[in-house]
Tab-separated table of C-alpha atoms in Angstrom:
chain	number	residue	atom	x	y	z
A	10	UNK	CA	82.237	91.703	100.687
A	11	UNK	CA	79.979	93.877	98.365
A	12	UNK	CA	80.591	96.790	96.176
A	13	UNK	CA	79.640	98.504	99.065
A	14	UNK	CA	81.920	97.446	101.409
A	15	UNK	CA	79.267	95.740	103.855
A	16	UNK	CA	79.814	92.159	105.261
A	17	UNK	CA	77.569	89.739	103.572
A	18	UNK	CA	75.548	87.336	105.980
A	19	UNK	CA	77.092	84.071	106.702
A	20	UNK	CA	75.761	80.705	106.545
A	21	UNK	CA	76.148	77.422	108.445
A	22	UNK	CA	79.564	76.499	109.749
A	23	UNK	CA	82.040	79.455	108.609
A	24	UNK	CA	81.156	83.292	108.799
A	25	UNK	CA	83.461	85.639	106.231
A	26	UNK	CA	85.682	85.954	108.896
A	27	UNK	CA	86.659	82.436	109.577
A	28	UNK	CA	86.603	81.557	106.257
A	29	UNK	CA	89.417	84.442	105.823
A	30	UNK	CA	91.547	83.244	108.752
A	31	UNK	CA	91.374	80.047	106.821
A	32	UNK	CA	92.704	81.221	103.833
A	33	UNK	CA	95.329	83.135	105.018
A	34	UNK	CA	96.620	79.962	106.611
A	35	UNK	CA	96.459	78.226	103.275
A	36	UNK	CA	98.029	81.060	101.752
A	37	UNK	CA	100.918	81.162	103.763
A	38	UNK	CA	101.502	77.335	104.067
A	39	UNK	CA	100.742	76.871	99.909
A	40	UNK	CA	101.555	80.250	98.331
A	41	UNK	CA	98.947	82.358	97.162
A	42	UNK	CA	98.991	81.977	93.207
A	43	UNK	CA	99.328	77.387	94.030
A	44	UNK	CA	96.102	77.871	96.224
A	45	UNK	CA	92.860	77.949	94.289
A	46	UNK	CA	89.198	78.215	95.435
A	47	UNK	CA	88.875	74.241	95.499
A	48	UNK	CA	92.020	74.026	97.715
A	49	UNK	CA	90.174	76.318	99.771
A	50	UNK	CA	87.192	74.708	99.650
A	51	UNK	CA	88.749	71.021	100.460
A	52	UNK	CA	90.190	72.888	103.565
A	53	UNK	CA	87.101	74.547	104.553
A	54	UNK	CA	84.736	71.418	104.035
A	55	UNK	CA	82.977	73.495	101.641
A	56	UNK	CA	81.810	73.839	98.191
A	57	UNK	CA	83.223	77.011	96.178
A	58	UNK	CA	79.733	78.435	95.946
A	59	UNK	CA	79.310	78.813	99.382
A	60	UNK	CA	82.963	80.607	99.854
A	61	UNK	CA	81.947	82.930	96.394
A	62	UNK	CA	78.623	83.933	99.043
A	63	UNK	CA	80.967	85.272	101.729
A	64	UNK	CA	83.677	86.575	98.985
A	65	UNK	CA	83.720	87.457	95.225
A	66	UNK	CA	86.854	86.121	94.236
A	67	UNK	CA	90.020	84.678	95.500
A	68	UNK	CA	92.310	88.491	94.621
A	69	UNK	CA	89.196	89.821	97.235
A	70	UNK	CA	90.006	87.242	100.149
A	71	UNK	CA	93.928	88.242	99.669
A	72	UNK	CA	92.961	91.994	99.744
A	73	UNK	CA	90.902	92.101	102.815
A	74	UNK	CA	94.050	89.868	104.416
A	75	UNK	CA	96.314	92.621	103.652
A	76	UNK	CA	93.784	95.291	104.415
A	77	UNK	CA	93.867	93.729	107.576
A	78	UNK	CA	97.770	94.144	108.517
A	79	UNK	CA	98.215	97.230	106.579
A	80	UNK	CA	95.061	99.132	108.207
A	81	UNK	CA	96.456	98.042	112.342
A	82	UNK	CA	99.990	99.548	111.280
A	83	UNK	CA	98.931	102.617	109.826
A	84	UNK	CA	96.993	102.820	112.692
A	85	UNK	CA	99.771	102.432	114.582
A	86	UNK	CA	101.840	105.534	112.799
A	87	UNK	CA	98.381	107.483	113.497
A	88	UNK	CA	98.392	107.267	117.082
A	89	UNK	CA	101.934	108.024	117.146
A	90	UNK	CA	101.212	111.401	115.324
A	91	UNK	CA	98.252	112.219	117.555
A	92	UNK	CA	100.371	111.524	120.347
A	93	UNK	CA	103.175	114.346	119.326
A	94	UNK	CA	105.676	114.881	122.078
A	95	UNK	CA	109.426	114.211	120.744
A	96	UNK	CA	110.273	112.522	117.278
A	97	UNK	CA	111.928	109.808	119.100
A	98	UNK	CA	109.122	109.029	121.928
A	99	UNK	CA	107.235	108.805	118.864
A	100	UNK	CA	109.518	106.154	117.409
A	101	UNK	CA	109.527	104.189	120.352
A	102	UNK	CA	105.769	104.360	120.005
A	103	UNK	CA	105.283	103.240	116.676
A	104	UNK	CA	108.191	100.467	116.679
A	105	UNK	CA	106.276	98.926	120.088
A	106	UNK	CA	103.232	99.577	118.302
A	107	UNK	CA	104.305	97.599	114.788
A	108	UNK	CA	105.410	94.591	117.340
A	109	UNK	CA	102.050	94.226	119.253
A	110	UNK	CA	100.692	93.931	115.568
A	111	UNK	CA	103.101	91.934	114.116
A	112	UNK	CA	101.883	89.527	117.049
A	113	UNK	CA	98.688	90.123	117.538
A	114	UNK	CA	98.076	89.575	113.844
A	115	UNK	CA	100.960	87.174	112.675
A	116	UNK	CA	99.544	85.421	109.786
A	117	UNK	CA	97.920	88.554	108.378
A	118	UNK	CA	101.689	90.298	108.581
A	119	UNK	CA	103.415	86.989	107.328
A	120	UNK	CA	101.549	87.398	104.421
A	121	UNK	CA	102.160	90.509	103.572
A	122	UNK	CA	105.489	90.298	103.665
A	123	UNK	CA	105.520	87.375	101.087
A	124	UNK	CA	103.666	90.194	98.979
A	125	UNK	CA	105.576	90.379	95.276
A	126	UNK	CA	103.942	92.691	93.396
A	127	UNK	CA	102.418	89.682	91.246
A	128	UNK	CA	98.736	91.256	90.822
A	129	UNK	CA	97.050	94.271	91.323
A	130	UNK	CA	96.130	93.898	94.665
A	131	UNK	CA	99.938	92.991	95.956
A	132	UNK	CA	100.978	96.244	93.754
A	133	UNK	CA	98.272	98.422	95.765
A	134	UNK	CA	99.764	96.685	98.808
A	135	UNK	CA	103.027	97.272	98.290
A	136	UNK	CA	102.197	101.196	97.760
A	137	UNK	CA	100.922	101.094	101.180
A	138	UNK	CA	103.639	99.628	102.685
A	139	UNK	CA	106.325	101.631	100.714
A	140	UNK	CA	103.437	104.641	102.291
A	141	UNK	CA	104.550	103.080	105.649
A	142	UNK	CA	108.611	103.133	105.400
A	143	UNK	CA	108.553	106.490	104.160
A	144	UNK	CA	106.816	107.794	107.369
A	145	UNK	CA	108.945	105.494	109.570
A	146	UNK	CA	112.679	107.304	107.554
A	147	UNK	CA	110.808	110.980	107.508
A	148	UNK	CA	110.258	110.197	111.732
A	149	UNK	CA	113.627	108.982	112.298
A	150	UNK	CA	115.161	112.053	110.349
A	151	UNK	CA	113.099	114.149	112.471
A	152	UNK	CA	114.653	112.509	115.622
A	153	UNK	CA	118.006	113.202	114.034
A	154	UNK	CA	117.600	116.604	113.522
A	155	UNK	CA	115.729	117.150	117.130
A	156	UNK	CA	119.435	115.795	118.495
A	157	UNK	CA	117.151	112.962	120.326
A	158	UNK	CA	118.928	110.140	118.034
A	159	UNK	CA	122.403	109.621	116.601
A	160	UNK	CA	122.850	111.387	113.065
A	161	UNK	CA	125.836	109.471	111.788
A	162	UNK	CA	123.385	106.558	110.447
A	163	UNK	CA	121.168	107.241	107.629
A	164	UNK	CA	117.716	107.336	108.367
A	165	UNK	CA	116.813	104.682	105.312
A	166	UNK	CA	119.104	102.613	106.958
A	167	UNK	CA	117.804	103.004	110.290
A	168	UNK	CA	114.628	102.265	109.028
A	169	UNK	CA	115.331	98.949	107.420
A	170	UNK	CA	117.837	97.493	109.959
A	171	UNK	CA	115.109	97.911	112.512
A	172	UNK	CA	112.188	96.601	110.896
A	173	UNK	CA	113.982	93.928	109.467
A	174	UNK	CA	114.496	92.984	112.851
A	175	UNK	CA	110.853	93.494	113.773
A	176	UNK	CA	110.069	91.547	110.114
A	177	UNK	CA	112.406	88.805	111.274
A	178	UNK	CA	109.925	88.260	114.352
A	179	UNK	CA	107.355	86.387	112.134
A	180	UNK	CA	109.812	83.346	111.233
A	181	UNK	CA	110.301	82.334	114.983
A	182	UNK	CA	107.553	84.141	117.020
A	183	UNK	CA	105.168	81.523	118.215
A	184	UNK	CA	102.149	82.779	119.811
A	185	UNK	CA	102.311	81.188	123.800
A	186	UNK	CA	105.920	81.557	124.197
A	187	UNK	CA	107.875	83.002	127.157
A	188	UNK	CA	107.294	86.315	126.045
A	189	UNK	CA	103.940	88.603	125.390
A	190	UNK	CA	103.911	91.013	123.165
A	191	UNK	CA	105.047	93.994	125.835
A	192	UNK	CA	107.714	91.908	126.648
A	193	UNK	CA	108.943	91.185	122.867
A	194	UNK	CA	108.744	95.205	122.372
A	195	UNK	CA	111.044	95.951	125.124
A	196	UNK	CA	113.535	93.751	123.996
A	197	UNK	CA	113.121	95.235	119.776
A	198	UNK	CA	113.815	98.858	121.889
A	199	UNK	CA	116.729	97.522	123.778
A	200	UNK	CA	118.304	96.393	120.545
A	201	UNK	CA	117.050	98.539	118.283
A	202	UNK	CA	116.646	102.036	119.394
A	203	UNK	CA	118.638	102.466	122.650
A	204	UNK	CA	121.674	102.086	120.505
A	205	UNK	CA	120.371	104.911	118.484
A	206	UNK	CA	119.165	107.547	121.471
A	207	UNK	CA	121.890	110.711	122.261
A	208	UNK	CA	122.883	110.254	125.741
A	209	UNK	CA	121.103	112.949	127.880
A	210	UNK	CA	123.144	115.749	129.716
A	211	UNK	CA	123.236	113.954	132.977
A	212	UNK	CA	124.436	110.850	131.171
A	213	UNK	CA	127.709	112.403	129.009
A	214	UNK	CA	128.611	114.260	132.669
A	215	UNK	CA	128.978	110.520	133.456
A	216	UNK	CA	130.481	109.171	130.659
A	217	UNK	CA	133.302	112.080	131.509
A	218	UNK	CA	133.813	110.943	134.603
């Protein structure tokens, strides 16, 4: 990618972005600092020079990766805000939402969550994502104080039980399974945040018989 930010023309046999989805493969199967540019290379049935066309550096390939997960879940938290409505309908929304990325984009989120902090471009990473859990605590504090979800939990507990969950997902999610994406998301909510919802009106008449 250029100063610029503009996609540089490809050449025979990998554009930029198969050449990244290559990488991030070797990344995740190799560890990023034990794969160089002639691992890649080997992999990619090319020489280094024509990978240093599509990318300047091996730190750029692993920021663009990250760019990639980081950019579809703050998107995620975006439309959830646009959306407004109740803190926890919101929640819902951005928990289903982090799930159809976490699968939609699997080695891109496996990735960054192997992130250590190691270079610059893992440290700017993990900003982002620390970014990212503040906004998910701030919503679910919000829901707490709305009365929508149980107040007895911390919220930066809520937080990390759930997406720990969610995190988990990436260790035994295989893309083809029995269940889609919508299907996955249902099931984090059943788990997750049903627990955590204050039973409406109609519902504690019940529970009192």
């Amino acid at each position: 990618m250029s100063q610029n930010g503009t996609l540089r023309r490809g050449r025979p046999g990998y554009d930029q972005q198969g050449i990244l989805e290559v990488a991030v493969a070797a990344f995740n199967q190799y560890g990023y600092d034990a794969t160089s540019m002639g691992v890649l290379a080997d992999r990619l049935g090319l020489s280094k020079s024509a990978i240093y066309h599509h990318f300047a550096s091996k730190d750029e390939i692993l920021e663009r990766a990250l760019d990639d997960a980081l950019s579809a879940l703050e998107g995620v938290l975006a439309d959830a805000d646009a959306a407004r409505g109740r803190a926890a309908d919101r929640l819902d929304q951005v928990l289903r939402g982090a799930v159809h990325v976490l699968v939609d984009k699997l080695p891109y989120v496996t990735l960054l969550l192997r992130v250590r902090g190691n270079t610059e471009v893992e440290r700017r990473a993990l900003a982002r994502r620390r970014a990212f859990d503040r906004a998910i605590i701030a919503l679910v504090e919000e829901a707490q104080a709305e009365g929508t979800l149980r107040s007895d939990i911390d919220a930066s507990v809520v937080s990390r039980l759930v997406f720990g969950m969610i995190n988990s997902i990436v260790e035994w999610y295989r893309t083809g399974g029995k269940e889609d994406a919508d299907r996955l998301a249902d099931d984090v909510i059943a788990v997750a945040l049903d627990g955590l919802r204050m039973p409406t009106s109609n519902r504690i008449e019940e529970l009192l018989g």
